[in-house]
Amino acid sequence: MNILVVSDSLRELPPAVAALESSGHRVAYVDALTPLPVIAARGLVDPRQADALVTGRLMWLDAEALGLLPRARVIALHTSGSDNVDLAEATRRGIVVTNVKGVNAEQCAEFSLGLMLAVTRQIRTGDIAIRQGLWAARTQTSLDLYGATVGIVGLGLIGKAAVRRLKAFGVRLLCHTRTPDPAFGEEMGMTYTDLDTLLRESDVVSLYASLNEATRHMIGARELGLMKPSAALINIARGELIDEPALVEALRTRRIAGAGLDVFETEPLFKSPLFALDNVVLTPHQAGLAASAKVNAAVRAVNNALAALDGRCPPDAINPEAFRAP
Ligand SMILES: NC(=O)c1ccc[n+]([C@@H]2O[C@H](COP(=O)([O-])OP(=O)(O)OC[C@H]3O[C@@H](n4cnc5c(N)ncnc54)[C@H](O)[C@@H]3O)[C@@H](O)[C@H]2O)c1
Ligand SMILES: O=C(O)[C@H](O)COP(=O)(O)O
């Protein structure tokens, strides 16, 4: 059978390539996350012949793109998010979709704490000052994490991993989530609350929710207006959780004190009003980019694809009801 790999990184990961090459299937690679309609139009590889597609988060798989995969049995994502796939349409077409949830959860959690520390303790400002010879400008940071209230939005794998770390920081923990875990909350000394209360009471609000219709723009002008002027907003989840122009305005007018952002409404991001602001720390969607996680993600995605082609429902199927044996 035919496997199409569209990825900007998978070919650099020998264990994933070895698994593909020894599978006995025909494998075609496109070494950039190019949209399927563009791949089809260029005619170098025909997605219509693919029985499996292995790809990543920036491959937008809406109804039109899925229409270019008439033979596909499986779409195997090497990312933990899966919001780039129209799942209902994939299911209707009998395509099983898999992701690699949890593969980079610990790394993303630790990165979010890095952003929290960078923003609240103004590590970036200090770095810039010392390089400019401005030792005397060293900043007395206005917020320590110790003793602060941290609001967790979305308590999934990454949210929980962040909470475990934050417990050691001596913070008060609030949480708003669709999936409260009372035993975990009790163990961590964390209080579940509605979103507005969390926004009003938190010194740091950190987002870990998945992107869906209920969470898209869950933080807009109204929500930013509820936050303390001294508070910081951290987002390593998905850019679309925040109404970005509203955040730019809140940061520009110092309605909130700062933000740490790893994800954006448009990615990749080459130009943004955020770049001109000194109270925001920005990173290019790298929270999960640890070497081990990247290899594990690619190998797990390849194994999901091979399982489906082998007639087994893939272990990471998000829509197992769509699985059909060859
Ligand atoms: N920056 C990165 O590199 C990176 C890497 C991996 C994952 N992510 C993103 O991080 C986020 C968390 O990933 P995860 O693996 O922990 O996912 P998960 O599915 O385990 O957890 C998601 C959480 O969001 C909550 N949620 C969903 N809808 C909600 C709503 N309406 N209100 C409140 N909570 C809601 C769910 O209850 C769940 O607890 C996702 O958005 C994922 O795409 C980012
Ligand atoms: O969903 C994920 O795993 C992260 O957002 C990372 O995605 P990426 O590997 O496509 O950057």
CSV table of C-alpha atoms and ligand atoms in Angstrom, one decimal:
chain,number,residue,atom,x,y,z
A,1,MET,CA,0.0,0.0,0.0
A,2,ASN,CA,1.0,3.7,-0.4
A,3,ILE,CA,2.1,5.8,2.5
A,4,LEU,CA,2.4,9.6,2.0
A,5,VAL,CA,4.5,11.4,4.5
A,6,VAL,CA,4.1,15.2,4.5
A,7,SER,CA,6.3,16.6,7.2
A,8,ASP,CA,9.1,19.2,7.7
A,9,SER,CA,10.9,17.0,10.3
A,10,LEU,CA,10.1,13.3,10.0
A,11,ARG,CA,12.7,12.4,7.5
A,12,GLU,CA,15.4,13.7,9.9
A,13,LEU,CA,14.4,11.1,12.5
A,14,PRO,CA,16.0,7.8,11.6
A,15,PRO,CA,13.9,5.5,13.8
A,16,ALA,CA,10.7,6.7,12.1
A,17,VAL,CA,12.2,6.4,8.6
A,18,ALA,CA,13.5,2.9,9.5
A,19,ALA,CA,10.1,1.7,10.6
A,20,LEU,CA,8.6,3.1,7.3
A,21,GLU,CA,11.2,1.6,5.1
A,22,SER,CA,11.0,-1.9,6.6
A,23,SER,CA,7.2,-1.9,6.4
A,24,GLY,CA,7.0,-3.3,2.9
A,25,HIS,CA,4.7,-0.4,1.8
A,26,ARG,CA,5.6,2.2,-0.8
A,27,VAL,CA,6.6,5.5,0.9
A,28,ALA,CA,6.6,8.9,-0.7
A,29,TYR,CA,7.9,11.9,1.2
A,30,VAL,CA,7.1,15.6,0.9
A,31,ASP,CA,9.7,17.3,3.1
A,32,ALA,CA,7.7,20.5,3.9
A,33,LEU,CA,4.3,20.9,5.4
A,34,THR,CA,2.7,21.8,2.0
A,35,PRO,CA,-1.1,21.9,1.7
A,36,LEU,CA,-2.6,18.8,0.1
A,37,PRO,CA,-4.3,20.8,-2.7
A,38,VAL,CA,-0.8,22.3,-3.6
A,39,ILE,CA,0.8,18.9,-3.5
A,40,ALA,CA,-1.9,17.5,-5.8
A,41,ALA,CA,-1.7,20.5,-8.2
A,42,ARG,CA,2.1,20.2,-8.5
A,43,GLY,CA,1.6,16.6,-9.5
A,44,LEU,CA,4.9,15.3,-8.0
A,45,VAL,CA,3.1,13.0,-5.6
A,46,ASP,CA,-0.6,12.1,-6.0
A,47,PRO,CA,-2.4,12.2,-2.6
A,48,ARG,CA,-5.3,10.4,-4.3
A,49,GLN,CA,-3.2,7.2,-4.3
A,50,ALA,CA,-2.3,7.4,-0.6
A,51,ASP,CA,-3.7,4.7,1.7
A,52,ALA,CA,-2.1,6.4,4.7
A,53,LEU,CA,-1.1,10.0,5.4
A,54,VAL,CA,1.5,10.7,8.1
A,55,THR,CA,1.7,14.5,8.8
A,56,GLY,CA,1.7,17.3,11.4
A,57,ARG,CA,-0.2,20.1,12.9
A,58,LEU,CA,0.2,22.7,10.1
A,59,MET,CA,-1.4,20.4,7.5
A,60,TRP,CA,-5.0,21.8,7.3
A,61,LEU,CA,-7.2,18.9,6.6
A,62,ASP,CA,-10.7,20.4,6.0
A,63,ALA,CA,-13.4,18.8,3.8
A,64,GLU,CA,-11.7,20.0,0.6
A,65,ALA,CA,-8.3,18.5,1.5
A,66,LEU,CA,-9.9,15.3,2.7
A,67,GLY,CA,-11.6,15.0,-0.7
A,68,LEU,CA,-8.1,14.6,-2.1
A,69,LEU,CA,-7.6,11.4,-0.1
A,70,PRO,CA,-10.2,9.0,-1.6
A,71,ARG,CA,-8.2,5.8,-0.7
A,72,ALA,CA,-7.0,6.9,2.7
A,73,ARG,CA,-7.7,4.6,5.7
A,74,VAL,CA,-5.7,6.5,8.2
A,75,ILE,CA,-4.3,10.0,8.9
A,76,ALA,CA,-1.6,9.6,11.5
A,77,LEU,CA,-0.5,12.9,13.1
A,78,HIS,CA,2.8,13.3,14.8
A,79,THR,CA,1.4,16.0,17.1
A,80,SER,CA,-0.6,15.8,20.3
A,81,GLY,CA,-3.1,18.3,19.1
A,82,SER,CA,-5.6,17.3,16.3
A,83,ASP,CA,-7.5,20.5,15.8
A,84,ASN,CA,-6.2,20.8,12.2
A,85,VAL,CA,-8.4,17.9,11.0
A,86,ASP,CA,-12.2,18.0,10.3
A,87,LEU,CA,-12.9,14.9,12.4
A,88,ALA,CA,-16.5,14.6,11.5
A,89,GLU,CA,-15.7,14.7,7.8
A,90,ALA,CA,-12.8,12.2,8.2
A,91,THR,CA,-15.2,9.9,10.1
A,92,ARG,CA,-17.8,10.2,7.4
A,93,ARG,CA,-15.2,9.2,4.8
A,94,GLY,CA,-14.1,6.2,6.9
A,95,ILE,CA,-10.7,7.7,7.7
A,96,VAL,CA,-9.4,6.9,11.1
A,97,VAL,CA,-7.4,9.8,12.6
A,98,THR,CA,-4.6,9.3,15.2
A,99,ASN,CA,-2.6,11.7,17.3
A,100,VAL,CA,0.2,11.3,19.8
A,101,LYS,CA,-1.3,12.8,22.9
A,102,GLY,CA,0.9,13.0,25.9
A,103,VAL,CA,4.2,12.5,24.0
A,104,ASN,CA,5.4,16.0,24.9
A,105,ALA,CA,3.3,16.7,28.0
A,106,GLU,CA,6.1,16.9,30.5
A,107,GLN,CA,8.2,19.1,28.2
A,108,CYS,CA,5.3,21.5,27.5
A,109,ALA,CA,4.5,21.7,31.2
A,110,GLU,CA,8.0,22.6,32.1
A,111,PHE,CA,8.2,25.1,29.2
A,112,SER,CA,5.0,26.9,30.5
A,113,LEU,CA,6.7,27.3,33.9
A,114,GLY,CA,9.7,28.8,32.1
A,115,LEU,CA,7.4,31.3,30.4
A,116,MET,CA,5.8,32.1,33.8
A,117,LEU,CA,9.1,32.7,35.4
A,118,ALA,CA,10.4,34.7,32.4
A,119,VAL,CA,7.4,37.0,32.5
A,120,THR,CA,6.8,37.4,36.2
A,121,ARG,CA,10.6,37.8,37.1
A,122,GLN,CA,11.3,39.8,34.0
A,123,ILE,CA,14.2,37.6,32.9
A,124,ARG,CA,14.1,38.8,29.3
A,125,THR,CA,14.2,42.5,30.4
A,126,GLY,CA,17.2,41.7,32.6
A,127,ASP,CA,18.9,39.9,29.8
A,128,ILE,CA,18.5,42.9,27.4
A,129,ALA,CA,19.6,45.4,30.1
A,130,ILE,CA,22.9,43.6,31.0
A,131,ARG,CA,23.8,43.3,27.3
A,132,GLN,CA,23.3,47.0,26.9
A,133,GLY,CA,25.5,47.8,29.8
A,134,LEU,CA,22.5,48.8,31.9
A,135,TRP,CA,23.4,47.0,35.1
A,136,ALA,CA,21.8,49.7,37.2
A,137,ALA,CA,18.5,49.2,35.4
A,138,ARG,CA,18.1,45.8,37.0
A,139,THR,CA,14.4,45.4,37.6
A,140,GLN,CA,12.8,44.8,40.9
A,141,THR,CA,10.2,42.3,39.8
A,142,SER,CA,6.7,43.1,40.8
A,143,LEU,CA,5.5,39.5,41.1
A,144,ASP,CA,7.0,36.4,42.6
A,145,LEU,CA,5.4,33.1,41.9
A,146,TYR,CA,5.9,32.1,45.5
A,147,GLY,CA,2.7,33.0,47.3
A,148,ALA,CA,0.9,34.0,44.0
A,149,THR,CA,-2.4,32.6,42.8
A,150,VAL,CA,-2.0,30.7,39.5
A,151,GLY,CA,-5.1,29.9,37.5
A,152,ILE,CA,-5.0,26.8,35.3
A,153,VAL,CA,-7.4,26.7,32.4
A,154,GLY,CA,-7.8,23.1,31.0
A,155,LEU,CA,-6.7,20.2,33.2
A,156,GLY,CA,-5.6,17.6,30.7
A,157,LEU,CA,-2.2,15.8,30.5
A,158,ILE,CA,-0.2,19.1,30.2
A,159,GLY,CA,-2.3,21.0,32.7
A,160,LYS,CA,-1.8,18.2,35.3
A,161,ALA,CA,2.0,18.0,34.6
A,162,ALA,CA,2.2,21.8,35.1
A,163,VAL,CA,0.2,21.6,38.4
A,164,ARG,CA,2.5,18.9,39.8
A,165,ARG,CA,5.4,21.3,39.2
A,166,LEU,CA,3.6,24.4,40.5
A,167,LYS,CA,2.8,22.7,43.8
A,168,ALA,CA,6.5,22.8,44.6
A,169,PHE,CA,6.5,26.6,43.9
A,170,GLY,CA,4.3,27.4,46.9
A,171,VAL,CA,1.5,28.9,44.9
A,172,ARG,CA,-2.3,28.9,45.5
A,173,LEU,CA,-3.9,26.9,42.6
A,174,LEU,CA,-7.2,27.6,41.0
A,175,CYS,CA,-8.5,25.6,38.0
A,176,HIS,CA,-11.2,25.9,35.4
A,177,THR,CA,-11.6,22.9,33.2
A,178,ARG,CA,-14.2,20.7,31.4
A,179,THR,CA,-12.8,17.7,33.0
A,180,PRO,CA,-12.3,18.3,36.8
A,181,ASP,CA,-10.5,15.5,38.7
A,182,PRO,CA,-11.6,15.9,42.3
A,183,ALA,CA,-9.0,13.5,43.8
A,184,PHE,CA,-6.2,15.2,41.9
A,185,GLY,CA,-7.5,18.6,43.0
A,186,GLU,CA,-7.5,17.5,46.6
A,187,GLU,CA,-4.0,16.0,46.4
A,188,MET,CA,-2.6,19.2,44.9
A,189,GLY,CA,-4.6,21.5,47.1
A,190,MET,CA,-6.2,23.1,44.0
A,191,THR,CA,-9.7,24.7,43.9
A,192,TYR,CA,-12.0,24.3,40.9
A,193,THR,CA,-13.8,27.4,39.9
A,194,ASP,CA,-15.7,29.1,37.1
A,195,LEU,CA,-13.6,31.0,34.5
A,196,ASP,CA,-14.6,34.5,35.6
A,197,THR,CA,-13.6,33.9,39.2
A,198,LEU,CA,-10.3,32.4,38.1
A,199,LEU,CA,-9.6,35.4,35.9
A,200,ARG,CA,-10.4,37.9,38.7
A,201,GLU,CA,-8.4,36.1,41.4
A,202,SER,CA,-5.3,34.9,39.6
A,203,ASP,CA,-1.9,36.6,39.4
A,204,VAL,CA,-1.0,34.3,36.6
A,205,VAL,CA,-3.5,32.7,34.2
A,206,SER,CA,-2.0,29.8,32.2
A,207,LEU,CA,-3.9,28.1,29.3
A,208,TYR,CA,-3.8,24.3,28.7
A,209,ALA,CA,-7.1,23.7,27.1
A,210,SER,CA,-7.6,21.9,23.8
A,211,LEU,CA,-8.9,24.0,20.9
A,212,ASN,CA,-12.6,23.4,20.1
A,213,GLU,CA,-15.6,25.6,19.4
A,214,ALA,CA,-16.1,26.3,23.1
A,215,THR,CA,-12.5,27.4,23.7
A,216,ARG,CA,-11.9,29.4,20.5
A,217,HIS,CA,-11.3,33.0,21.7
A,218,MET,CA,-12.3,32.0,25.3
A,219,ILE,CA,-9.9,34.8,26.3
A,220,GLY,CA,-11.1,38.1,24.7
A,221,ALA,CA,-11.5,41.7,25.7
A,222,ARG,CA,-14.1,41.0,28.3
A,223,GLU,CA,-12.0,38.2,30.0
A,224,LEU,CA,-8.8,40.3,29.9
A,225,GLY,CA,-10.8,43.1,31.5
A,226,LEU,CA,-11.6,40.8,34.4
A,227,MET,CA,-7.9,40.1,35.1
A,228,LYS,CA,-5.8,42.0,37.7
A,229,PRO,CA,-3.7,44.8,36.1
A,230,SER,CA,-0.7,43.2,37.7
A,231,ALA,CA,-1.5,39.7,36.2
A,232,ALA,CA,0.2,37.8,33.5
A,233,LEU,CA,-1.3,35.5,30.8
A,234,ILE,CA,0.6,32.4,29.6
A,235,ASN,CA,-0.3,30.3,26.6
A,236,ILE,CA,1.4,27.2,25.3
A,237,ALA,CA,-1.8,25.5,24.2
A,238,ARG,CA,-3.2,26.9,21.0
A,239,GLY,CA,-3.1,30.5,19.7
A,240,GLU,CA,-6.8,30.5,18.8
A,241,LEU,CA,-7.8,30.3,22.5
A,242,ILE,CA,-7.0,34.0,22.7
A,243,ASP,CA,-8.4,36.9,20.7
A,244,GLU,CA,-5.0,38.1,19.8
A,245,PRO,CA,-5.8,41.7,18.8
A,246,ALA,CA,-7.6,42.1,22.2
A,247,LEU,CA,-4.5,40.8,23.9
A,248,VAL,CA,-2.3,43.2,22.0
A,249,GLU,CA,-4.5,46.1,23.2
A,250,ALA,CA,-4.5,44.8,26.8
A,251,LEU,CA,-0.7,44.6,26.8
A,252,ARG,CA,-0.2,47.9,25.0
A,253,THR,CA,-2.4,49.8,27.5
A,254,ARG,CA,-1.0,47.8,30.4
A,255,ARG,CA,-4.5,46.6,31.2
A,256,ILE,CA,-2.6,43.4,32.1
A,257,ALA,CA,1.0,43.4,33.1
A,258,GLY,CA,2.5,40.8,30.8
A,259,ALA,CA,2.2,37.7,28.7
A,260,GLY,CA,4.2,34.6,27.7
A,261,LEU,CA,3.1,33.1,24.4
A,262,ASP,CA,4.4,30.0,22.6
A,263,VAL,CA,1.4,29.8,20.2
A,264,PHE,CA,-0.4,32.3,18.0
A,265,GLU,CA,-3.5,32.7,15.9
A,266,THR,CA,-1.4,32.6,12.7
A,267,GLU,CA,1.6,30.3,12.5
A,268,PRO,CA,4.3,30.6,11.5
A,269,LEU,CA,4.4,34.2,12.7
A,270,PHE,CA,6.8,36.5,10.9
A,271,LYS,CA,5.2,39.9,11.6
A,272,SER,CA,3.0,40.9,14.6
A,273,PRO,CA,2.2,44.0,16.7
A,274,LEU,CA,3.3,41.8,19.6
A,275,PHE,CA,6.9,42.2,18.4
A,276,ALA,CA,6.9,45.8,19.4
A,277,LEU,CA,5.7,45.2,23.0
A,278,ASP,CA,8.3,44.9,25.9
A,279,ASN,CA,5.9,43.2,28.3
A,280,VAL,CA,5.5,39.9,26.4
A,281,VAL,CA,7.9,37.0,26.0
A,282,LEU,CA,7.4,35.2,22.7
A,283,THR,CA,8.6,31.8,21.4
A,284,PRO,CA,8.0,30.0,18.1
A,285,HIS,CA,5.7,27.1,19.1
A,286,GLN,CA,8.6,25.2,20.7
A,287,ALA,CA,7.2,24.1,24.1
A,288,GLY,CA,7.1,20.4,23.0
A,289,LEU,CA,10.3,20.5,21.0
A,290,ALA,CA,12.5,18.2,23.0
A,291,ALA,CA,14.6,15.8,21.0
A,292,SER,CA,13.2,12.7,22.7
A,293,ALA,CA,9.6,13.8,22.3
A,294,LYS,CA,10.1,14.5,18.6
A,295,VAL,CA,11.4,11.0,17.9
A,296,ASN,CA,8.8,9.3,20.0
A,297,ALA,CA,6.1,11.3,18.3
A,298,ALA,CA,7.2,10.4,14.8
A,299,VAL,CA,7.7,6.7,15.6
A,300,ARG,CA,4.3,6.5,17.4
A,301,ALA,CA,2.6,8.2,14.4
A,302,VAL,CA,4.3,5.8,11.9
A,303,ASN,CA,3.2,2.8,14.1
A,304,ASN,CA,-0.4,4.1,14.1
A,305,ALA,CA,-0.4,4.3,10.3
A,306,LEU,CA,1.2,0.8,9.9
A,307,ALA,CA,-1.4,-0.7,12.3
A,308,ALA,CA,-4.3,0.6,10.2
A,309,LEU,CA,-2.7,-0.7,7.0
A,310,ASP,CA,-2.2,-4.0,8.8
A,311,GLY,CA,-5.9,-4.3,9.6
A,312,ARG,CA,-5.6,-3.3,13.2
A,313,CYS,CA,-7.4,-0.3,14.8
A,314,PRO,CA,-4.5,2.0,15.6
A,315,PRO,CA,-3.8,2.4,19.4
A,316,ASP,CA,-4.1,6.2,19.2
A,317,ALA,CA,-7.3,6.4,17.2
A,318,ILE,CA,-9.4,9.5,18.0
A,319,ASN,CA,-12.3,8.2,16.0
A,320,PRO,CA,-12.1,4.4,16.2
A,321,GLU,CA,-15.6,4.2,14.8
A,322,ALA,CA,-14.1,5.1,11.4
A,323,PHE,CA,-11.7,2.2,11.4
A,324,ARG,CA,-12.2,-0.3,8.5
A,325,ALA,CA,-10.0,-3.3,7.9
A,326,PRO,CA,-8.4,-3.4,4.4
B,1,LIG,N1,3.0,24.4,22.4
B,1,LIG,C1,3.2,23.2,22.1
B,1,LIG,O1,4.2,22.8,21.5
B,1,LIG,C2,2.1,22.2,22.4
B,1,LIG,C3,2.4,20.8,22.5
B,1,LIG,C4,1.5,19.9,22.8
B,1,LIG,C5,0.2,20.3,23.0
B,1,LIG,N2,-0.2,21.6,22.9
B,1,LIG,C6,-1.6,22.0,23.2
B,1,LIG,O2,-1.7,22.0,24.6
B,1,LIG,C7,-3.1,21.8,25.0
B,1,LIG,C8,-3.2,20.8,26.0
B,1,LIG,O3,-2.8,19.5,25.5
B,1,LIG,P1,-3.1,18.2,26.4
B,1,LIG,O4,-2.3,17.1,25.7
B,1,LIG,O5,-2.9,18.4,27.8
B,1,LIG,O6,-4.6,18.0,26.0
B,1,LIG,P2,-5.7,17.2,26.8
B,1,LIG,O7,-6.8,16.8,25.8
B,1,LIG,O8,-5.1,16.2,27.7
B,1,LIG,O9,-6.3,18.4,27.8
B,1,LIG,C9,-7.1,19.4,27.3
B,1,LIG,C10,-7.9,20.0,28.4
B,1,LIG,O10,-8.8,21.0,27.9
B,1,LIG,C11,-9.9,21.0,28.6
B,1,LIG,N3,-11.0,21.7,27.9
B,1,LIG,C12,-11.5,21.4,26.7
B,1,LIG,N4,-12.6,22.3,26.4
B,1,LIG,C13,-12.7,23.1,27.5
B,1,LIG,C14,-13.5,24.2,27.8
B,1,LIG,N5,-14.5,24.5,27.0
B,1,LIG,N6,-13.4,24.8,29.0
B,1,LIG,C15,-12.4,24.4,29.9
B,1,LIG,N7,-11.5,23.4,29.6
B,1,LIG,C16,-11.7,22.7,28.4
B,1,LIG,C17,-10.3,19.6,28.8
B,1,LIG,O11,-11.2,19.4,29.9
B,1,LIG,C18,-8.9,19.0,29.0
B,1,LIG,O12,-8.7,18.9,30.4
B,1,LIG,C19,-3.8,21.5,23.7
B,1,LIG,O13,-4.3,22.7,23.2
B,1,LIG,C20,-2.7,21.1,22.7
B,1,LIG,O14,-3.0,21.3,21.4
B,1,LIG,C21,0.8,22.5,22.6
B,2,LIG,O1,0.4,19.4,19.1
B,2,LIG,C1,1.6,19.3,19.4
B,2,LIG,O2,2.2,18.2,19.6
B,2,LIG,C2,2.4,20.6,19.4
B,2,LIG,O3,1.6,21.7,19.2
B,2,LIG,C3,3.6,20.6,18.5
B,2,LIG,O4,3.2,20.4,17.3
B,2,LIG,P1,4.4,20.4,16.1
B,2,LIG,O5,5.3,19.2,16.4
B,2,LIG,O6,3.6,20.3,14.8
B,2,LIG,O7,5.1,21.7,16.2
